[in-house]
C-alpha cells in the first residue's frame, strides 16, 4: 500500500500527463525574467499572463517515505504549448473548480432556480471544503515538484497539496445537485449522471494539467468527498429543517464556525488556506442565518416542504433569460457593495482596536485581524444573498 501511495504521489506521473497533453517546459535559456510566459516556438502565445512555477528548497526528492512539506520558492517559468485544445480545455476546467465559481453559482441557483437546492448545496460545499482545507494543514503534503512539473497557477502555490479541494468541491457540488434533484425534477437520470461525471472529471484532470496536484491528491479528494456524501446523506433532510428549529439557532450558526476558524491548524508558513476557509465557513454561516431570518420573520416565501416532481421543465425563453440575468446582476452588485462596505468598516475597527497602521498590508494576515474581518464580511454577504437580494428582487418586480 505504501508503494502504491508513493507511486501516485510521484511528480513524474503528473509531468508525463502534462507532456501527453502537449505541455512542456521550455529549455533553460539563462536567468528567468518577470513576465515570462509560453516560450517562443509554440503554435502561438495564449493570453495566460504571468504563470509562475515553484521549487522546493534543495530541489530533490525526500530520502525516504512520502514527500514532506517545505516552504515553496516561487519563480516564473517558461513553457511550450503544443496542443492548444487541451490547454484551453483544462484552463477553463480549472476555473470551474475555483471558489469564485461556486460562490457565484450558488447564489444564482438560489435566485433563479430553487432555494431548496441552494441550501443543500451550500451546506455540503461548506462541510466538504472545511474538511479538505483542514486536512491540507494537518497532513502537510507538498504539491508536485517543479521541475519536472510545469506549474500554471500562482495564488495557491503556498498551500499544501493533499487533498485537492478543487476536486472535492467539483465532486460535491455536481453529485449533491444530482442527488437533490432526482426526486424533485423530472429529467433523464443518465444524462444528469453523465454531466456530473464529466464536470468533476474535467476539474480533477485540470489539477494535474496545471501542475497543482499529484494523482494521489486528486484521488484522495474524490474519495473523501464520496465518504462525506455517503455518511451525511441520511441526515440531509434533518439538516434542511435546522434553520427553523429554534430562536437560539443563529447563536450556534455564528459561534461554532467562528471557533473553527479561530482554532484552524497552524501552518509552518503563511498560506491563504486559513483565509479561504474562513471565507467559506462565514459565507455558509451567513447563508444559513439568512434562511433562518426568512423563515422566522416570514420575509421571503419558501417552497413547500414536499418535493414535487415537475413533469415539464419550462424551456429557456428569451424573456426568462433576460429575467435571470437581471436578477443575477442586481444581486451581484448589491453583494459587492455590501462586501466592500463591511470589509472596510471591519478592518478600520480592528486596526484601531489593535493599534495597527492601516497601510500595513501584512497586518491582515495576523490571526486576530484576518479571521474576524473575513468572518464578519462574508457572513454579511451570505445574509445579503439570501435575504436582502430576494427582497430587492421583489421590490423591483423581478420575482
CSV table of C-alpha atoms in Angstrom, one decimal:
chain,number,residue,atom,x,y,z
A,1,UNK,CA,0.0,0.0,0.0
A,2,UNK,CA,2.8,2.4,0.9
A,3,UNK,CA,4.4,1.7,-2.5
A,4,UNK,CA,1.2,2.4,-4.3
A,5,UNK,CA,0.8,5.7,-2.4
A,6,UNK,CA,4.3,6.8,-3.3
A,7,UNK,CA,3.7,5.9,-7.0
A,8,UNK,CA,0.5,8.0,-7.1
A,9,UNK,CA,2.4,10.9,-5.4
A,10,UNK,CA,5.2,10.8,-7.9
A,11,UNK,CA,5.7,14.2,-9.6
A,12,UNK,CA,6.9,12.4,-12.7
A,13,UNK,CA,3.4,10.9,-13.1
A,14,UNK,CA,2.0,14.5,-13.3
A,15,UNK,CA,4.8,15.5,-15.7
A,16,UNK,CA,4.0,12.6,-18.0
A,17,UNK,CA,0.4,13.6,-18.1
A,18,UNK,CA,1.3,17.2,-19.0
A,19,UNK,CA,3.6,16.0,-21.8
A,20,UNK,CA,0.9,13.8,-23.2
A,21,UNK,CA,-1.4,16.8,-23.3
A,22,UNK,CA,1.1,18.9,-25.1
A,23,UNK,CA,2.5,21.0,-22.2
A,24,UNK,CA,6.3,21.1,-22.0
A,25,UNK,CA,8.8,23.1,-20.0
A,26,UNK,CA,10.9,25.5,-22.2
A,27,UNK,CA,14.6,24.8,-22.4
A,28,UNK,CA,16.5,26.8,-19.8
A,29,UNK,CA,18.0,29.9,-21.5
A,30,UNK,CA,19.6,31.5,-18.6
A,31,UNK,CA,18.1,33.7,-15.8
A,32,UNK,CA,14.3,34.0,-15.9
A,33,UNK,CA,12.7,37.4,-16.2
A,34,UNK,CA,9.5,38.6,-14.6
A,35,UNK,CA,6.6,38.2,-17.0
A,36,UNK,CA,7.8,35.0,-18.7
A,37,UNK,CA,5.1,33.2,-20.4
A,38,UNK,CA,4.8,30.5,-23.0
A,39,UNK,CA,8.1,30.2,-24.9
A,40,UNK,CA,8.7,31.1,-28.5
A,41,UNK,CA,8.3,28.3,-30.9
A,42,UNK,CA,4.9,27.1,-29.9
A,43,UNK,CA,2.0,27.3,-32.2
A,44,UNK,CA,1.0,30.6,-30.6
A,45,UNK,CA,1.0,32.5,-27.4
A,46,UNK,CA,-2.1,32.2,-25.2
A,47,UNK,CA,-3.1,35.1,-23.1
A,48,UNK,CA,-2.0,33.4,-19.9
A,49,UNK,CA,-0.2,36.3,-18.3
A,50,UNK,CA,2.5,35.5,-15.7
A,51,UNK,CA,2.3,31.9,-14.9
A,52,UNK,CA,4.9,31.1,-12.3
A,53,UNK,CA,6.1,27.8,-11.0
A,54,UNK,CA,7.6,26.6,-7.8
A,55,UNK,CA,10.6,24.6,-6.5
A,56,UNK,CA,11.4,23.3,-3.1
A,57,UNK,CA,14.5,24.2,-1.1
A,58,UNK,CA,17.0,21.6,-2.0
A,59,UNK,CA,15.1,20.6,-5.2
A,60,UNK,CA,15.4,16.9,-4.6
A,61,UNK,CA,13.1,14.0,-3.6
A,62,UNK,CA,12.9,13.1,0.1
A,63,UNK,CA,15.3,10.4,1.1
A,64,UNK,CA,12.5,8.0,2.2
A,65,UNK,CA,8.8,7.8,2.8
A,66,UNK,CA,6.1,10.1,1.3
A,67,UNK,CA,7.1,13.6,0.4
A,68,UNK,CA,7.1,16.1,3.2
A,69,UNK,CA,6.4,19.8,3.0
A,70,UNK,CA,8.8,22.6,2.7
A,71,UNK,CA,8.2,26.3,2.1
A,72,UNK,CA,7.8,26.9,-1.6
A,73,UNK,CA,10.0,29.3,-3.6
A,74,UNK,CA,8.1,31.0,-6.4
A,75,UNK,CA,9.7,31.8,-9.7
A,76,UNK,CA,8.4,32.4,-13.2
A,77,UNK,CA,8.8,29.6,-15.7
A,78,UNK,CA,8.6,29.4,-19.4
A,79,UNK,CA,6.7,26.7,-21.1
A,80,UNK,CA,5.7,25.4,-24.5
A,81,UNK,CA,2.2,24.6,-25.5
A,82,UNK,CA,1.9,22.1,-28.4
A,83,UNK,CA,-1.8,21.2,-28.0
A,84,UNK,CA,-4.0,24.3,-27.5
A,85,UNK,CA,-7.2,22.3,-27.3
A,86,UNK,CA,-6.1,20.7,-24.0
A,87,UNK,CA,-4.6,23.9,-22.9
A,88,UNK,CA,-7.8,25.9,-23.1
A,89,UNK,CA,-10.0,23.0,-22.0
A,90,UNK,CA,-8.1,22.4,-18.8
A,91,UNK,CA,-7.5,26.1,-18.1
A,92,UNK,CA,-11.3,26.6,-18.3
A,93,UNK,CA,-11.9,23.5,-16.3
A,94,UNK,CA,-9.6,24.8,-13.6
A,95,UNK,CA,-11.7,28.0,-13.4
A,96,UNK,CA,-14.8,25.8,-12.8
A,97,UNK,CA,-13.1,24.5,-9.7
A,98,UNK,CA,-12.3,27.9,-8.2
A,99,UNK,CA,-14.1,29.1,-5.1
A,100,UNK,CA,-15.2,32.2,-7.1
A,101,UNK,CA,-17.2,30.0,-9.5
A,102,UNK,CA,-19.1,28.2,-6.7
A,103,UNK,CA,-19.6,31.5,-4.8
A,104,UNK,CA,-21.2,32.8,-8.0
A,105,UNK,CA,-23.1,29.6,-9.0
A,106,UNK,CA,-24.7,29.0,-5.6
A,107,UNK,CA,-26.4,32.5,-5.4
A,108,UNK,CA,-27.5,32.1,-9.0
A,109,UNK,CA,-29.2,28.8,-8.0
A,110,UNK,CA,-30.9,30.5,-5.1
A,111,UNK,CA,-32.2,33.5,-7.1
A,112,UNK,CA,-33.1,31.8,-10.3
A,113,UNK,CA,-33.7,28.0,-9.8
A,114,UNK,CA,-34.7,26.8,-6.3
A,115,UNK,CA,-33.7,28.0,-2.8
A,116,UNK,CA,-34.2,24.4,-1.6
A,117,UNK,CA,-31.4,23.2,-3.8
A,118,UNK,CA,-29.1,26.2,-3.0
A,119,UNK,CA,-29.5,25.5,0.8
A,120,UNK,CA,-28.4,21.9,0.4
A,121,UNK,CA,-25.6,22.6,-2.0
A,122,UNK,CA,-24.1,25.3,0.3
A,123,UNK,CA,-24.2,23.1,3.4
A,124,UNK,CA,-22.5,20.2,1.6
A,125,UNK,CA,-20.0,22.6,0.0
A,126,UNK,CA,-19.0,24.2,3.3
A,127,UNK,CA,-18.6,20.9,5.0
A,128,UNK,CA,-16.5,19.3,2.2
A,129,UNK,CA,-14.3,22.4,1.9
A,130,UNK,CA,-13.7,22.7,5.6
A,131,UNK,CA,-12.6,19.1,5.9
A,132,UNK,CA,-10.4,19.4,2.8
A,133,UNK,CA,-8.8,22.6,3.8
A,134,UNK,CA,-8.1,21.4,7.3
A,135,UNK,CA,-6.7,18.1,6.0
A,136,UNK,CA,-4.2,20.1,4.0
A,137,UNK,CA,-2.7,21.8,7.0
A,138,UNK,CA,-2.8,18.6,9.1
A,139,UNK,CA,-1.1,16.3,6.5
A,140,UNK,CA,1.2,19.0,5.1
A,141,UNK,CA,2.0,17.1,1.9
A,142,UNK,CA,3.7,19.2,-0.7
A,143,UNK,CA,2.5,19.9,-4.2
A,144,UNK,CA,4.3,18.3,-7.2
A,145,UNK,CA,7.9,19.3,-7.7
A,146,UNK,CA,8.9,21.7,-10.4
A,147,UNK,CA,10.9,20.6,-12.3
A,148,UNK,CA,9.8,18.2,-13.7
A,149,UNK,CA,6.2,19.6,-13.4
A,150,UNK,CA,5.2,22.8,-15.1
A,151,UNK,CA,3.1,25.0,-12.8
A,152,UNK,CA,0.4,27.2,-14.3
A,153,UNK,CA,-1.0,28.9,-11.2
A,154,UNK,CA,0.4,31.2,-8.6
A,155,UNK,CA,-2.0,32.0,-5.8
A,156,UNK,CA,-2.3,28.6,-4.2
A,157,UNK,CA,1.3,27.5,-4.6
A,158,UNK,CA,1.9,28.3,-0.9
A,159,UNK,CA,-0.8,25.8,0.1
A,160,UNK,CA,-0.2,22.2,0.8
A,161,UNK,CA,-1.5,19.6,-1.7
A,162,UNK,CA,-3.4,16.8,-0.1
A,163,UNK,CA,-6.3,16.6,-0.8
A,164,UNK,CA,-7.3,18.6,-3.9
A,165,UNK,CA,-10.1,20.8,-2.7
A,166,UNK,CA,-10.9,21.7,-6.3
A,167,UNK,CA,-11.6,18.1,-6.9
A,168,UNK,CA,-13.6,17.9,-3.7
A,169,UNK,CA,-15.7,20.9,-4.4
A,170,UNK,CA,-16.5,19.9,-8.0
A,171,UNK,CA,-17.4,16.3,-7.0
A,172,UNK,CA,-19.5,17.5,-4.0
A,173,UNK,CA,-21.5,20.1,-5.9
A,174,UNK,CA,-22.1,18.0,-9.0
A,175,UNK,CA,-23.2,14.9,-7.2
A,176,UNK,CA,-25.1,16.6,-4.5
A,177,UNK,CA,-27.0,18.5,-7.1
A,178,UNK,CA,-27.7,15.2,-8.9
A,179,UNK,CA,-29.0,13.5,-5.7
A,180,UNK,CA,-31.0,16.5,-4.6
A,181,UNK,CA,-32.8,16.9,-8.0
A,182,UNK,CA,-33.6,13.3,-8.8
A,183,UNK,CA,-36.7,13.3,-6.6
A,184,UNK,CA,-37.6,16.9,-7.3
A,185,UNK,CA,-37.5,17.3,-11.0
A,186,UNK,CA,-38.2,15.0,-13.9
A,187,UNK,CA,-35.2,14.6,-16.3
A,188,UNK,CA,-33.2,11.7,-17.7
A,189,UNK,CA,-31.1,10.5,-14.7
A,190,UNK,CA,-28.5,9.0,-17.0
A,191,UNK,CA,-28.0,12.5,-18.6
A,192,UNK,CA,-27.6,14.1,-15.2
A,193,UNK,CA,-25.1,11.4,-14.1
A,194,UNK,CA,-23.1,11.9,-17.2
A,195,UNK,CA,-23.0,15.7,-16.7
A,196,UNK,CA,-21.9,15.2,-13.1
A,197,UNK,CA,-19.1,12.7,-14.0
A,198,UNK,CA,-17.8,14.9,-16.9
A,199,UNK,CA,-17.8,18.1,-14.8
A,200,UNK,CA,-16.0,16.5,-11.9
A,201,UNK,CA,-13.6,14.6,-14.1
A,202,UNK,CA,-12.6,17.7,-16.1
A,203,UNK,CA,-11.9,19.7,-12.9
A,204,UNK,CA,-9.9,16.8,-11.5
A,205,UNK,CA,-7.8,16.4,-14.6
A,206,UNK,CA,-7.2,20.2,-14.8
A,207,UNK,CA,-5.4,20.0,-11.4
A,208,UNK,CA,-2.9,17.6,-12.9
A,209,UNK,CA,-2.6,19.6,-16.1
A,210,UNK,CA,-1.9,22.9,-14.2
A,211,UNK,CA,0.7,21.1,-12.1
A,212,UNK,CA,-1.1,21.9,-8.8
A,213,UNK,CA,-1.7,18.4,-7.5
A,214,UNK,CA,-0.5,14.8,-7.7
A,215,UNK,CA,-2.7,11.9,-8.7
A,216,UNK,CA,-2.9,11.0,-5.0
A,217,UNK,CA,-4.1,14.4,-4.1
A,218,UNK,CA,-7.0,14.2,-6.7
A,219,UNK,CA,-7.9,10.6,-5.9
A,220,UNK,CA,-7.8,11.3,-2.2
A,221,UNK,CA,-10.1,14.4,-2.6
A,222,UNK,CA,-12.7,12.4,-4.6
A,223,UNK,CA,-12.7,9.5,-2.2
A,224,UNK,CA,-13.0,11.9,0.8
A,225,UNK,CA,-16.0,13.6,-0.8
A,226,UNK,CA,-17.7,10.3,-1.6
A,227,UNK,CA,-17.4,9.2,2.0
A,228,UNK,CA,-18.7,12.6,3.3
A,229,UNK,CA,-21.7,12.5,1.0
A,230,UNK,CA,-22.4,8.8,1.9
A,231,UNK,CA,-22.2,9.5,5.7
A,232,UNK,CA,-24.2,12.7,5.7
A,233,UNK,CA,-26.9,11.8,3.2
A,234,UNK,CA,-29.2,10.2,5.8
A,235,UNK,CA,-29.2,13.5,7.7
A,236,UNK,CA,-29.8,15.8,4.8
A,237,UNK,CA,-33.5,16.2,5.4
A,238,UNK,CA,-32.8,16.9,9.1
A,239,UNK,CA,-30.2,19.5,8.2
A,240,UNK,CA,-32.8,21.2,5.9
A,241,UNK,CA,-35.0,21.7,8.9
A,242,UNK,CA,-32.4,23.0,11.3
A,243,UNK,CA,-32.7,26.6,10.2
A,244,UNK,CA,-36.2,26.8,11.7
A,245,UNK,CA,-35.6,24.6,14.8
A,246,UNK,CA,-35.1,27.3,17.5
A,247,UNK,CA,-34.7,31.0,18.1
A,248,UNK,CA,-31.3,30.2,19.5
A,249,UNK,CA,-30.2,28.6,16.2
A,250,UNK,CA,-28.4,31.8,15.0
A,251,UNK,CA,-26.1,31.8,18.0
A,252,UNK,CA,-24.8,28.3,17.1
A,253,UNK,CA,-24.5,29.2,13.5
A,254,UNK,CA,-22.2,32.1,14.3
A,255,UNK,CA,-20.2,30.8,17.3
A,256,UNK,CA,-19.3,27.3,16.0
A,257,UNK,CA,-17.9,28.3,12.6
A,258,UNK,CA,-16.0,31.3,14.2
A,259,UNK,CA,-14.5,28.9,16.8
A,260,UNK,CA,-13.4,26.5,14.0
A,261,UNK,CA,-11.8,29.4,12.0
A,262,UNK,CA,-10.0,30.8,15.0
A,263,UNK,CA,-8.7,27.4,16.0
A,264,UNK,CA,-7.6,26.4,12.5
A,265,UNK,CA,-4.5,24.2,12.3
A,266,UNK,CA,-1.3,26.3,12.4
A,267,UNK,CA,0.8,26.1,9.2
A,268,UNK,CA,4.6,26.1,9.0
A,269,UNK,CA,4.4,29.3,6.9
A,270,UNK,CA,1.7,31.6,5.8
A,271,UNK,CA,-0.7,30.4,3.1
A,272,UNK,CA,-4.2,31.5,2.0
A,273,UNK,CA,-5.7,28.3,3.3
A,274,UNK,CA,-6.9,29.8,6.6
A,275,UNK,CA,-8.3,32.9,4.9
A,276,UNK,CA,-10.1,30.8,2.3
A,277,UNK,CA,-11.5,28.5,5.0
A,278,UNK,CA,-12.8,31.5,7.0
A,279,UNK,CA,-14.4,32.9,3.9
A,280,UNK,CA,-16.2,29.6,3.1
A,281,UNK,CA,-17.4,29.0,6.7
A,282,UNK,CA,-18.5,32.6,7.1
A,283,UNK,CA,-20.4,32.5,3.8
A,284,UNK,CA,-22.1,29.3,4.9
A,285,UNK,CA,-23.0,30.8,8.3
A,286,UNK,CA,-24.4,33.9,6.6
A,287,UNK,CA,-26.5,31.9,4.2
A,288,UNK,CA,-27.8,29.6,6.9
A,289,UNK,CA,-28.6,32.6,9.1
A,290,UNK,CA,-30.3,34.3,6.2
A,291,UNK,CA,-32.6,31.3,5.7
A,292,UNK,CA,-33.4,31.4,9.4
A,293,UNK,CA,-34.3,35.1,9.1
A,294,UNK,CA,-36.5,34.4,6.1
A,295,UNK,CA,-38.4,31.6,8.0
A,296,UNK,CA,-38.6,33.2,11.4
A,297,UNK,CA,-39.7,36.6,10.2
A,298,UNK,CA,-41.5,35.3,7.1
A,299,UNK,CA,-39.7,37.8,4.9
A,300,UNK,CA,-39.3,35.6,1.8
A,301,UNK,CA,-41.6,32.8,0.8
A,302,UNK,CA,-40.1,29.4,0.7
A,303,UNK,CA,-41.1,26.3,-1.3
A,304,UNK,CA,-43.2,23.7,0.4
A,305,UNK,CA,-41.5,21.0,2.4
A,306,UNK,CA,-42.7,18.4,0.0
A,307,UNK,CA,-40.7,17.5,-3.1
A,308,UNK,CA,-42.9,17.8,-6.1
A,309,UNK,CA,-41.9,16.3,-9.4
A,310,UNK,CA,-42.0,18.8,-12.2
A,311,UNK,CA,-43.3,17.0,-15.2
A,312,UNK,CA,-42.3,19.5,-17.8
A,313,UNK,CA,-39.5,21.9,-17.1
A,314,UNK,CA,-40.2,25.1,-19.0
A,315,UNK,CA,-37.9,25.8,-21.9
A,316,UNK,CA,-35.4,28.7,-21.7
A,317,UNK,CA,-37.0,31.6,-23.5
A,318,UNK,CA,-35.6,35.0,-24.3
A,319,UNK,CA,-37.7,36.6,-21.6
A,320,UNK,CA,-36.7,34.1,-19.0
A,321,UNK,CA,-33.0,34.5,-19.9
A,322,UNK,CA,-33.3,38.3,-19.5
A,323,UNK,CA,-35.1,38.0,-16.2
A,324,UNK,CA,-32.5,35.6,-14.8
A,325,UNK,CA,-29.7,37.8,-16.0
A,326,UNK,CA,-31.3,40.9,-14.4
A,327,UNK,CA,-31.8,39.1,-11.1
A,328,UNK,CA,-28.2,37.9,-11.1
A,329,UNK,CA,-26.7,41.3,-12.0
A,330,UNK,CA,-28.8,43.1,-9.3
A,331,UNK,CA,-27.8,40.5,-6.7
A,332,UNK,CA,-24.1,40.6,-7.5
A,333,UNK,CA,-24.0,44.4,-7.5
A,334,UNK,CA,-25.6,44.5,-4.1
A,335,UNK,CA,-23.4,41.8,-2.7
A,336,UNK,CA,-20.2,43.5,-3.9
A,337,UNK,CA,-21.4,46.8,-2.3
A,338,UNK,CA,-22.1,45.1,1.0
A,339,UNK,CA,-18.8,43.2,0.8
A,340,UNK,CA,-16.8,46.3,0.3
A,341,UNK,CA,-18.6,48.4,2.9
A,342,UNK,CA,-18.4,45.7,5.6
A,343,UNK,CA,-14.8,44.8,4.8
A,344,UNK,CA,-13.7,48.4,5.1
A,345,UNK,CA,-15.6,49.0,8.3
A,346,UNK,CA,-14.4,45.8,10.0
A,347,UNK,CA,-10.8,46.5,9.0
A,348,UNK,CA,-10.9,50.0,10.4
A,349,UNK,CA,-12.3,48.8,13.7
A,350,UNK,CA,-9.8,46.0,14.0
A,351,UNK,CA,-6.8,48.3,13.1
A,352,UNK,CA,-7.9,50.8,15.6
A,353,UNK,CA,-8.5,48.2,18.3
A,354,UNK,CA,-5.1,46.5,17.8
A,355,UNK,CA,-3.3,49.8,17.1
A,356,UNK,CA,-2.1,48.7,13.6
A,357,UNK,CA,-1.1,51.1,10.8
A,358,UNK,CA,-3.8,50.8,8.2
A,359,UNK,CA,-1.2,50.9,5.4
A,360,UNK,CA,0.5,47.7,6.7
A,361,UNK,CA,-1.0,45.1,4.4
A,362,UNK,CA,0.9,42.3,6.3
A,363,UNK,CA,-1.3,43.1,9.3
A,364,UNK,CA,-4.3,41.5,7.5
A,365,UNK,CA,-2.5,38.1,7.9
A,366,UNK,CA,-2.5,38.3,11.7
A,367,UNK,CA,-4.9,35.8,13.2
A,368,UNK,CA,-6.7,38.3,15.4
A,369,UNK,CA,-7.4,40.5,12.3
A,370,UNK,CA,-7.7,38.1,9.4
A,371,UNK,CA,-10.3,35.8,10.9
A,372,UNK,CA,-12.7,38.4,12.4
A,373,UNK,CA,-12.7,40.7,9.4
A,374,UNK,CA,-13.2,37.9,6.9
A,375,UNK,CA,-15.8,36.3,9.1
A,376,UNK,CA,-17.9,39.4,9.5
A,377,UNK,CA,-17.6,40.4,5.9
A,378,UNK,CA,-18.7,37.1,4.4
A,379,UNK,CA,-21.3,36.4,7.0
A,380,UNK,CA,-22.8,39.7,5.9
A,381,UNK,CA,-22.5,38.7,2.3
A,382,UNK,CA,-24.3,35.4,3.0
A,383,UNK,CA,-27.2,37.2,4.8
A,384,UNK,CA,-27.4,39.7,1.9
A,385,UNK,CA,-27.6,37.0,-0.7
A,386,UNK,CA,-30.4,35.0,0.9
A,387,UNK,CA,-32.5,37.8,2.5
A,388,UNK,CA,-31.9,41.3,1.1
A,389,UNK,CA,-31.3,40.4,-2.5
A,390,UNK,CA,-34.6,38.5,-2.8
A,391,UNK,CA,-36.4,41.4,-1.1
A,392,UNK,CA,-34.8,43.8,-3.6
A,393,UNK,CA,-35.9,41.5,-6.4
A,394,UNK,CA,-39.4,41.6,-5.1
A,395,UNK,CA,-39.3,45.4,-4.8
A,396,UNK,CA,-38.1,45.8,-8.4
A,397,UNK,CA,-40.7,43.3,-9.7
A,398,UNK,CA,-38.2,40.7,-10.7
A,399,UNK,CA,-39.8,37.8,-8.9
